[in-house]
PDB file of C-alpha atoms in Angstrom:
ATOM      1  CA  MET A 124      -6.101 -20.325  -0.160  1.00  0.00           C
ATOM      2  CA  ILE A 125      -3.129 -22.207  -1.616  1.00  0.00           C
ATOM      3  CA  GLU A 126      -0.215 -22.709   0.772  1.00  0.00           C
ATOM      4  CA  LEU A 127       3.090 -22.080  -0.991  1.00  0.00           C
ATOM      5  CA  PRO A 128       5.678 -21.329   1.720  1.00  0.00           C
ATOM      6  CA  SER A 129       8.563 -18.964   1.099  1.00  0.00           C
ATOM      7  CA  PRO A 130      11.816 -19.343   3.058  1.00  0.00           C
ATOM      8  CA  ASN A 131      12.211 -15.564   3.072  1.00  0.00           C
ATOM      9  CA  HIS A 132      10.899 -14.397   6.437  1.00  0.00           C
ATOM     10  CA  ALA A 133      11.996 -13.447   9.946  1.00  0.00           C
ATOM     11  CA  ALA A 134      10.678 -13.320  13.511  1.00  0.00           C
ATOM     12  CA  ARG A 135       8.156 -10.606  14.258  1.00  0.00           C
ATOM     13  CA  GLN A 136       8.773  -8.497  17.364  1.00  0.00           C
ATOM     14  CA  SER A 137       5.924  -5.949  17.084  1.00  0.00           C
ATOM     15  CA  ALA A 138       2.183  -6.009  16.563  1.00  0.00           C
ATOM     16  CA  VAL A 139       0.797  -5.650  13.040  1.00  0.00           C
ATOM     17  CA  ASP A 140      -0.902  -2.331  12.325  1.00  0.00           C
ATOM     18  CA  VAL A 141      -0.262  -1.645   8.605  1.00  0.00           C
ATOM     19  CA  LEU A 142      -1.494  -3.405   5.455  1.00  0.00           C
ATOM     20  CA  VAL A 143       0.548  -2.691   2.307  1.00  0.00           C
ATOM     21  CA  LEU A 144      -0.760  -3.372  -1.203  1.00  0.00           C
ATOM     22  CA  HIS A 145       1.613  -3.889  -4.143  1.00  0.00           C
ATOM     23  CA  TYR A 146       1.495  -4.975  -7.754  1.00  0.00           C
ATOM     24  CA  THR A 147       3.877  -7.700  -8.845  1.00  0.00           C
ATOM     25  CA  GLU A 148       5.082  -6.244 -12.183  1.00  0.00           C
ATOM     26  CA  LEU A 149       5.606  -9.880 -13.203  1.00  0.00           C
ATOM     27  CA  PRO A 150       3.235 -12.699 -14.222  1.00  0.00           C
ATOM     28  CA  LEU A 151       2.031 -15.057 -11.500  1.00  0.00           C
ATOM     29  CA  ASP A 152       4.536 -17.882 -11.969  1.00  0.00           C
ATOM     30  CA  GLU A 153       7.524 -15.549 -12.123  1.00  0.00           C
ATOM     31  CA  SER A 154       6.281 -13.609  -9.099  1.00  0.00           C
ATOM     32  CA  LEU A 155       5.911 -16.746  -7.022  1.00  0.00           C
ATOM     33  CA  LYS A 156       9.387 -17.840  -8.042  1.00  0.00           C
ATOM     34  CA  VAL A 157      11.024 -14.527  -7.094  1.00  0.00           C
ATOM     35  CA  LEU A 158       9.181 -14.260  -3.786  1.00  0.00           C
ATOM     36  CA  ARG A 159      10.292 -17.768  -2.810  1.00  0.00           C
ATOM     37  CA  ASP A 160      13.900 -17.550  -4.038  1.00  0.00           C
ATOM     38  CA  ASP A 161      16.374 -17.726  -1.149  1.00  0.00           C
ATOM     39  CA  LYS A 162      19.427 -17.455  -3.429  1.00  0.00           C
ATOM     40  CA  ARG A 163      18.850 -13.856  -4.547  1.00  0.00           C
ATOM     41  CA  PRO A 164      21.324 -11.241  -3.190  1.00  0.00           C
ATOM     42  CA  ASN A 165      18.363  -9.222  -1.885  1.00  0.00           C
ATOM     43  CA  ARG A 166      15.705 -11.688  -0.875  1.00  0.00           C
ATOM     44  CA  VAL A 167      12.087 -10.559  -1.050  1.00  0.00           C
ATOM     45  CA  SER A 168       8.755 -12.046  -0.062  1.00  0.00           C
ATOM     46  CA  ALA A 169       5.149 -11.192   0.763  1.00  0.00           C
ATOM     47  CA  HIS A 170       2.540 -12.713   2.981  1.00  0.00           C
ATOM     48  CA  TYR A 171       0.092 -13.205   0.120  1.00  0.00           C
ATOM     49  CA  VAL A 172       0.025 -13.193  -3.675  1.00  0.00           C
ATOM     50  CA  LEU A 173      -3.319 -12.654  -5.384  1.00  0.00           C
ATOM     51  CA  ALA A 174      -3.710 -13.984  -8.926  1.00  0.00           C
ATOM     52  CA  GLU A 175      -5.785 -12.276 -11.604  1.00  0.00           C
ATOM     53  CA  ASP A 176      -8.585 -14.820 -11.193  1.00  0.00           C
ATOM     54  CA  GLY A 177      -8.731 -14.161  -7.442  1.00  0.00           C
ATOM     55  CA  THR A 178      -6.789 -17.228  -6.324  1.00  0.00           C
ATOM     56  CA  ALA A 179      -4.817 -16.418  -3.162  1.00  0.00           C
ATOM     57  CA  TYR A 180      -1.428 -17.886  -2.296  1.00  0.00           C
ATOM     58  CA  ARG A 181      -0.061 -17.695   1.253  1.00  0.00           C
ATOM     59  CA  LEU A 182       3.738 -17.481   1.261  1.00  0.00           C
ATOM     60  CA  VAL A 183       4.539 -16.221   4.766  1.00  0.00           C
ATOM     61  CA  PRO A 184       2.481 -16.612   7.977  1.00  0.00           C
ATOM     62  CA  GLU A 185       1.118 -13.367   9.356  1.00  0.00           C
ATOM     63  CA  ASP A 186       3.032 -13.831  12.602  1.00  0.00           C
ATOM     64  CA  ARG A 187       6.325 -13.664  10.666  1.00  0.00           C
ATOM     65  CA  ILE A 188       7.949 -10.716   8.878  1.00  0.00           C
ATOM     66  CA  ALA A 189       7.891 -10.790   5.085  1.00  0.00           C
ATOM     67  CA  TRP A 190      10.326  -8.607   3.147  1.00  0.00           C
ATOM     68  CA  HIS A 191       8.074  -6.522   0.920  1.00  0.00           C
ATOM     69  CA  ALA A 192       8.203  -2.864   2.003  1.00  0.00           C
ATOM     70  CA  GLY A 193      11.907  -2.030   1.811  1.00  0.00           C
ATOM     71  CA  ARG A 194      12.822   1.530   2.774  1.00  0.00           C
ATOM     72  CA  SER A 195       9.497   2.851   3.967  1.00  0.00           C
ATOM     73  CA  HIS A 196       7.790   5.319   6.285  1.00  0.00           C
ATOM     74  CA  TRP A 197       4.261   5.826   7.567  1.00  0.00           C
ATOM     75  CA  ARG A 198       2.901   7.842  10.465  1.00  0.00           C
ATOM     76  CA  GLY A 199       6.283   8.597  11.994  1.00  0.00           C
ATOM     77  CA  ARG A 200       7.798   5.113  11.671  1.00  0.00           C
ATOM     78  CA  ASP A 201      10.411   3.729   9.311  1.00  0.00           C
ATOM     79  CA  ALA A 202      11.138   0.176   8.137  1.00  0.00           C
ATOM     80  CA  LEU A 203       7.550  -1.032   8.023  1.00  0.00           C
ATOM     81  CA  ASN A 204       8.252  -4.694   7.332  1.00  0.00           C
ATOM     82  CA  GLY A 205       8.260  -5.292  11.078  1.00  0.00           C
ATOM     83  CA  THR A 206       4.694  -4.073  11.629  1.00  0.00           C
ATOM     84  CA  SER A 207       2.987  -4.783   8.324  1.00  0.00           C
ATOM     85  CA  ILE A 208       1.377  -7.435   6.173  1.00  0.00           C
ATOM     86  CA  GLY A 209       2.094  -7.299   2.440  1.00  0.00           C
ATOM     87  CA  ILE A 210      -0.131  -8.438  -0.405  1.00  0.00           C
ATOM     88  CA  GLU A 211       1.310  -8.705  -3.910  1.00  0.00           C
ATOM     89  CA  ILE A 212      -1.439  -8.372  -6.534  1.00  0.00           C
ATOM     90  CA  VAL A 213      -0.617  -9.785  -9.952  1.00  0.00           C
ATOM     91  CA  ASN A 214      -0.558  -6.901 -12.433  1.00  0.00           C
ATOM     92  CA  LEU A 215       2.203  -6.030 -14.898  1.00  0.00           C
ATOM     93  CA  HIS A 216       1.835  -2.282 -14.299  1.00  0.00           C
ATOM     94  CA  GLY A 217      -1.083  -0.700 -12.490  1.00  0.00           C
ATOM     95  CA  ASP A 218      -0.708   2.549 -14.421  1.00  0.00           C
ATOM     96  CA  ARG A 219      -1.521   0.743 -17.667  1.00  0.00           C
ATOM     97  CA  HIS A 220      -3.547  -2.369 -16.825  1.00  0.00           C
ATOM     98  CA  ASP A 221      -6.890  -2.614 -15.045  1.00  0.00           C
ATOM     99  CA  TYR A 222      -7.432  -5.006 -12.159  1.00  0.00           C
ATOM    100  CA  PRO A 223     -10.062  -7.684 -12.939  1.00  0.00           C
ATOM    101  CA  ASP A 224     -13.296  -7.567 -10.929  1.00  0.00           C
ATOM    102  CA  ALA A 225     -12.758 -11.102  -9.598  1.00  0.00           C
ATOM    103  CA  GLN A 226      -9.313 -10.149  -8.345  1.00  0.00           C
ATOM    104  CA  ILE A 227     -10.581  -7.049  -6.541  1.00  0.00           C
ATOM    105  CA  ALA A 228     -13.503  -8.939  -4.985  1.00  0.00           C
ATOM    106  CA  ALA A 229     -11.057 -11.536  -3.671  1.00  0.00           C
ATOM    107  CA  LEU A 230      -8.744  -8.776  -2.439  1.00  0.00           C
ATOM    108  CA  ILE A 231     -11.520  -7.102  -0.449  1.00  0.00           C
ATOM    109  CA  ALA A 232     -12.423 -10.428   1.145  1.00  0.00           C
ATOM    110  CA  LEU A 233      -8.787 -11.156   2.015  1.00  0.00           C
ATOM    111  CA  CYS A 234      -8.244  -7.667   3.450  1.00  0.00           C
ATOM    112  CA  ARG A 235     -11.345  -8.020   5.625  1.00  0.00           C
ATOM    113  CA  GLU A 236     -10.009 -11.267   7.026  1.00  0.00           C
ATOM    114  CA  ILE A 237      -6.588  -9.745   7.739  1.00  0.00           C
ATOM    115  CA  ILE A 238      -8.055  -6.660   9.409  1.00  0.00           C
ATOM    116  CA  GLY A 239     -10.333  -8.883  11.451  1.00  0.00           C
ATOM    117  CA  ARG A 240      -7.252 -10.624  12.831  1.00  0.00           C
ATOM    118  CA  HIS A 241      -5.333  -7.354  13.318  1.00  0.00           C
ATOM    119  CA  PRO A 242      -7.737  -4.610  14.475  1.00  0.00           C
ATOM    120  CA  ALA A 243      -4.850  -2.135  14.853  1.00  0.00           C
ATOM    121  CA  ILE A 244      -4.961  -1.816  11.036  1.00  0.00           C
ATOM    122  CA  VAL A 245      -7.189   1.263  11.085  1.00  0.00           C
ATOM    123  CA  PRO A 246      -8.470   2.541   7.704  1.00  0.00           C
ATOM    124  CA  ARG A 247      -5.648   5.038   7.095  1.00  0.00           C
ATOM    125  CA  ASN A 248      -3.115   2.266   7.699  1.00  0.00           C
ATOM    126  CA  VAL A 249      -4.256   0.464   4.549  1.00  0.00           C
ATOM    127  CA  VAL A 250      -1.683   1.865   2.139  1.00  0.00           C
ATOM    128  CA  GLY A 251      -0.078   1.389  -1.221  1.00  0.00           C
ATOM    129  CA  HIS A 252       3.648   0.882  -1.663  1.00  0.00           C
ATOM    130  CA  SER A 253       3.720   4.322  -3.294  1.00  0.00           C
ATOM    131  CA  ASP A 254       2.336   5.897  -0.098  1.00  0.00           C
ATOM    132  CA  ILE A 255       5.127   4.577   2.103  1.00  0.00           C
ATOM    133  CA  ALA A 256       7.945   4.977  -0.447  1.00  0.00           C
ATOM    134  CA  PRO A 257       7.148   8.098  -2.506  1.00  0.00           C
ATOM    135  CA  LYS A 258       8.925   8.426  -5.861  1.00  0.00           C
ATOM    136  CA  ARG A 259      10.815   5.152  -5.293  1.00  0.00           C
ATOM    137  CA  LYS A 260       7.644   3.107  -5.798  1.00  0.00           C
ATOM    138  CA  VAL A 261       4.477   3.685  -7.835  1.00  0.00           C
ATOM    139  CA  ASP A 262       2.471   0.551  -7.095  1.00  0.00           C
ATOM    140  CA  PRO A 263      -0.327  -0.427  -6.978  1.00  0.00           C
ATOM    141  CA  GLY A 264      -0.715   2.186  -9.713  1.00  0.00           C
ATOM    142  CA  LEU A 265      -3.084   4.798 -11.077  1.00  0.00           C
ATOM    143  CA  ARG A 266      -5.674   2.215 -12.177  1.00  0.00           C
ATOM    144  CA  PHE A 267      -5.945   0.554  -8.798  1.00  0.00           C
ATOM    145  CA  PRO A 268      -9.570   0.951  -7.593  1.00  0.00           C
ATOM    146  CA  TRP A 269      -9.024   2.472  -4.153  1.00  0.00           C
ATOM    147  CA  ALA A 270     -12.557   3.907  -4.140  1.00  0.00           C
ATOM    148  CA  THR A 271     -14.003   0.421  -4.654  1.00  0.00           C
ATOM    149  CA  LEU A 272     -11.969  -0.906  -1.736  1.00  0.00           C
ATOM    150  CA  ALA A 273     -13.116   1.961   0.476  1.00  0.00           C
ATOM    151  CA  SER A 274     -16.750   1.286  -0.410  1.00  0.00           C
ATOM    152  CA  GLY A 275     -16.098  -2.287   0.708  1.00  0.00           C
ATOM    153  CA  GLY A 276     -14.777  -1.109   4.063  1.00  0.00           C
ATOM    154  CA  ILE A 277     -11.069  -1.268   3.206  1.00  0.00           C
ATOM    155  CA  GLY A 278      -9.067   1.940   3.544  1.00  0.00           C
ATOM    156  CA  LEU A 279     -10.228   5.501   2.932  1.00  0.00           C
ATOM    157  CA  TRP A 280     -11.500   7.609   0.076  1.00  0.00           C
ATOM    158  CA  PRO A 281     -11.996  11.399   0.176  1.00  0.00           C
ATOM    159  CA  CYS A 282     -15.288  13.184  -0.367  1.00  0.00           C
ATOM    160  CA  ALA A 283     -15.346  16.192  -2.674  1.00  0.00           C
ATOM    161  CA  GLY A 284     -16.307  19.656  -1.505  1.00  0.00           C
ATOM    162  CA  ALA A 285     -14.200  20.130   1.616  1.00  0.00           C
ATOM    163  CA  LYS A 286     -12.606  23.500   2.309  1.00  0.00           C
ATOM    164  CA  PRO A 287      -8.951  23.360   1.180  1.00  0.00           C
ATOM    165  CA  ILE A 288      -6.514  22.986   4.045  1.00  0.00           C
ATOM    166  CA  ASP A 289      -4.426  26.042   4.911  1.00  0.00           C
ATOM    167  CA  GLY A 290      -0.775  26.210   5.889  1.00  0.00           C
ATOM    168  CA  ASP A 291       2.267  24.082   5.192  1.00  0.00           C
ATOM    169  CA  MET A 292       1.365  21.219   2.855  1.00  0.00           C
ATOM    170  CA  GLN A 293       4.295  19.067   3.984  1.00  0.00           C
ATOM    171  CA  VAL A 294       3.174  19.312   7.609  1.00  0.00           C
ATOM    172  CA  ALA A 295      -0.381  18.368   6.628  1.00  0.00           C
ATOM    173  CA  LEU A 296       0.776  15.370   4.594  1.00  0.00           C
ATOM    174  CA  GLN A 297       2.830  14.144   7.541  1.00  0.00           C
ATOM    175  CA  ARG A 298      -0.187  14.527   9.817  1.00  0.00           C
ATOM    176  CA  PHE A 299      -1.985  12.053   7.587  1.00  0.00           C
ATOM    177  CA  GLY A 300       0.955   9.648   7.512  1.00  0.00           C
ATOM    178  CA  TYR A 301       3.269  10.509   4.647  1.00  0.00           C
ATOM    179  CA  PRO A 302       7.052  10.729   5.193  1.00  0.00           C
ATOM    180  CA  PRO A 303       9.060  13.899   5.715  1.00  0.00           C
ATOM    181  CA  ALA A 304      10.757  15.508   2.725  1.00  0.00           C
ATOM    182  CA  VAL A 305      14.206  14.095   3.404  1.00  0.00           C
ATOM    183  CA  GLU A 306      15.217  11.806   0.537  1.00  0.00           C
ATOM    184  CA  VAL A 307      12.389  13.139  -1.636  1.00  0.00           C
ATOM    185  CA  THR A 308      10.761  16.531  -2.176  1.00  0.00           C
ATOM    186  CA  THR A 309       7.365  17.696  -1.016  1.00  0.00           C
ATOM    187  CA  ASP A 310       6.307  17.687  -4.686  1.00  0.00           C
ATOM    188  CA  ASP A 311       7.236  13.985  -4.861  1.00  0.00           C
ATOM    189  CA  ILE A 312       5.098  13.287  -1.799  1.00  0.00           C
ATOM    190  CA  ILE A 313       2.177  15.299  -3.187  1.00  0.00           C
ATOM    191  CA  ALA A 314       2.422  13.229  -6.379  1.00  0.00           C
ATOM    192  CA  SER A 315       2.232  10.020  -4.340  1.00  0.00           C
ATOM    193  CA  PHE A 316      -0.811  11.377  -2.493  1.00  0.00           C
ATOM    194  CA  GLN A 317      -2.427  12.213  -5.827  1.00  0.00           C
ATOM    195  CA  ARG A 318      -1.603   8.796  -7.293  1.00  0.00           C
ATOM    196  CA  ARG A 319      -3.693   7.391  -4.463  1.00  0.00           C
ATOM    197  CA  PHE A 320      -6.478   9.935  -4.072  1.00  0.00           C
ATOM    198  CA  ARG A 321      -6.582  11.849  -7.397  1.00  0.00           C
ATOM    199  CA  PRO A 322      -5.207   9.485 -10.035  1.00  0.00           C
ATOM    200  CA  SER A 323      -6.627  11.552 -12.910  1.00  0.00           C
ATOM    201  CA  LYS A 324      -3.930  14.198 -12.324  1.00  0.00           C
ATOM    202  CA  ALA A 325      -0.902  13.072 -10.328  1.00  0.00           C
ATOM    203  CA  ASP A 326       1.335  16.002 -11.254  1.00  0.00           C
ATOM    204  CA  GLY A 327       2.746  16.888  -7.836  1.00  0.00           C
ATOM    205  CA  ALA A 328       1.176  20.356  -7.899  1.00  0.00           C
ATOM    206  CA  ASP A 329       0.126  21.891  -4.584  1.00  0.00           C
ATOM    207  CA  ASP A 330      -3.284  22.991  -5.842  1.00  0.00           C
ATOM    208  CA  LEU A 331      -6.621  23.713  -4.176  1.00  0.00           C
ATOM    209  CA  GLU A 332      -8.235  20.425  -5.197  1.00  0.00           C
ATOM    210  CA  THR A 333      -5.406  18.414  -3.636  1.00  0.00           C
ATOM    211  CA  ARG A 334      -5.612  20.517  -0.479  1.00  0.00           C
ATOM    212  CA  ALA A 335      -9.380  19.953  -0.311  1.00  0.00           C
ATOM    213  CA  LEU A 336      -9.011  16.181  -0.645  1.00  0.00           C
ATOM    214  CA  LEU A 337      -6.371  16.123   2.076  1.00  0.00           C
ATOM    215  CA  ALA A 338      -8.555  18.297   4.309  1.00  0.00           C
ATOM    216  CA  ASP A 339     -11.417  15.812   4.050  1.00  0.00           C
ATOM    217  CA  LEU A 340      -9.135  12.841   4.780  1.00  0.00           C
ATOM    218  CA  LEU A 341      -7.669  14.567   7.828  1.00  0.00           C
ATOM    219  CA  ASP A 342     -11.197  15.196   9.047  1.00  0.00           C
ATOM    220  CA  GLN A 343     -12.044  11.510   8.550  1.00  0.00           C
ATOM    221  CA  VAL A 344      -9.062  10.379  10.648  1.00  0.00           C
ATOM    222  CA  ARG A 345      -9.325  13.055  13.317  1.00  0.00           C
ATOM    223  CA  HIS A 346     -10.556  10.599  15.941  1.00  0.00           C
ATOM    224  CA  GLN A 347      -8.664   7.513  14.747  1.00  0.00           C
ATOM    225  CA  ALA A 348      -5.911   5.944  16.805  1.00  0.00           C
TER     226      ALA A 348
END
């Protein structure tokens, strides 16, 4: 862990219960510069930056707020900076570039450490930026290996074969955690769900496969806090 403090942070008033994963969209050096720049009109930061070779940089202490989530919503709450930890993973665009094995191994280790310190981060509260800001954000991208993280105990991954969920899809998505269709449409939110859980076809269509995946995930979280 390399300590590289950013001046862009604030006091935390609430307990941490969400872990948000991003891609940087910039190379490492440029990302570190932006996330530590206190002269920008809209200052940004993250708690950690993870290089392609797995080297981790700590920019903001976990007991302080980093400015990484922006307008965001998960499980009935807005403005998630106050209750989250953000990790920026160096990748120029996760829809087009794979994440190196060494980087993902280091990410799993880092996430385990963070969750160990913050047990309120239950599996469904490990999210991508695209989950908490549908349409506005697409990171960490279609090539991000969520299934690999889930097999390492980080986050969730659906099992195939569940009976498709019935009823209002928007209501079901909100039960899992996704935002209401206020600034975006239900199709936009379905597309964000698919980017995460069915990256081979993130078309926003309310189809039976998507409903089956959501049904399994809702079953997995039925007894979670």
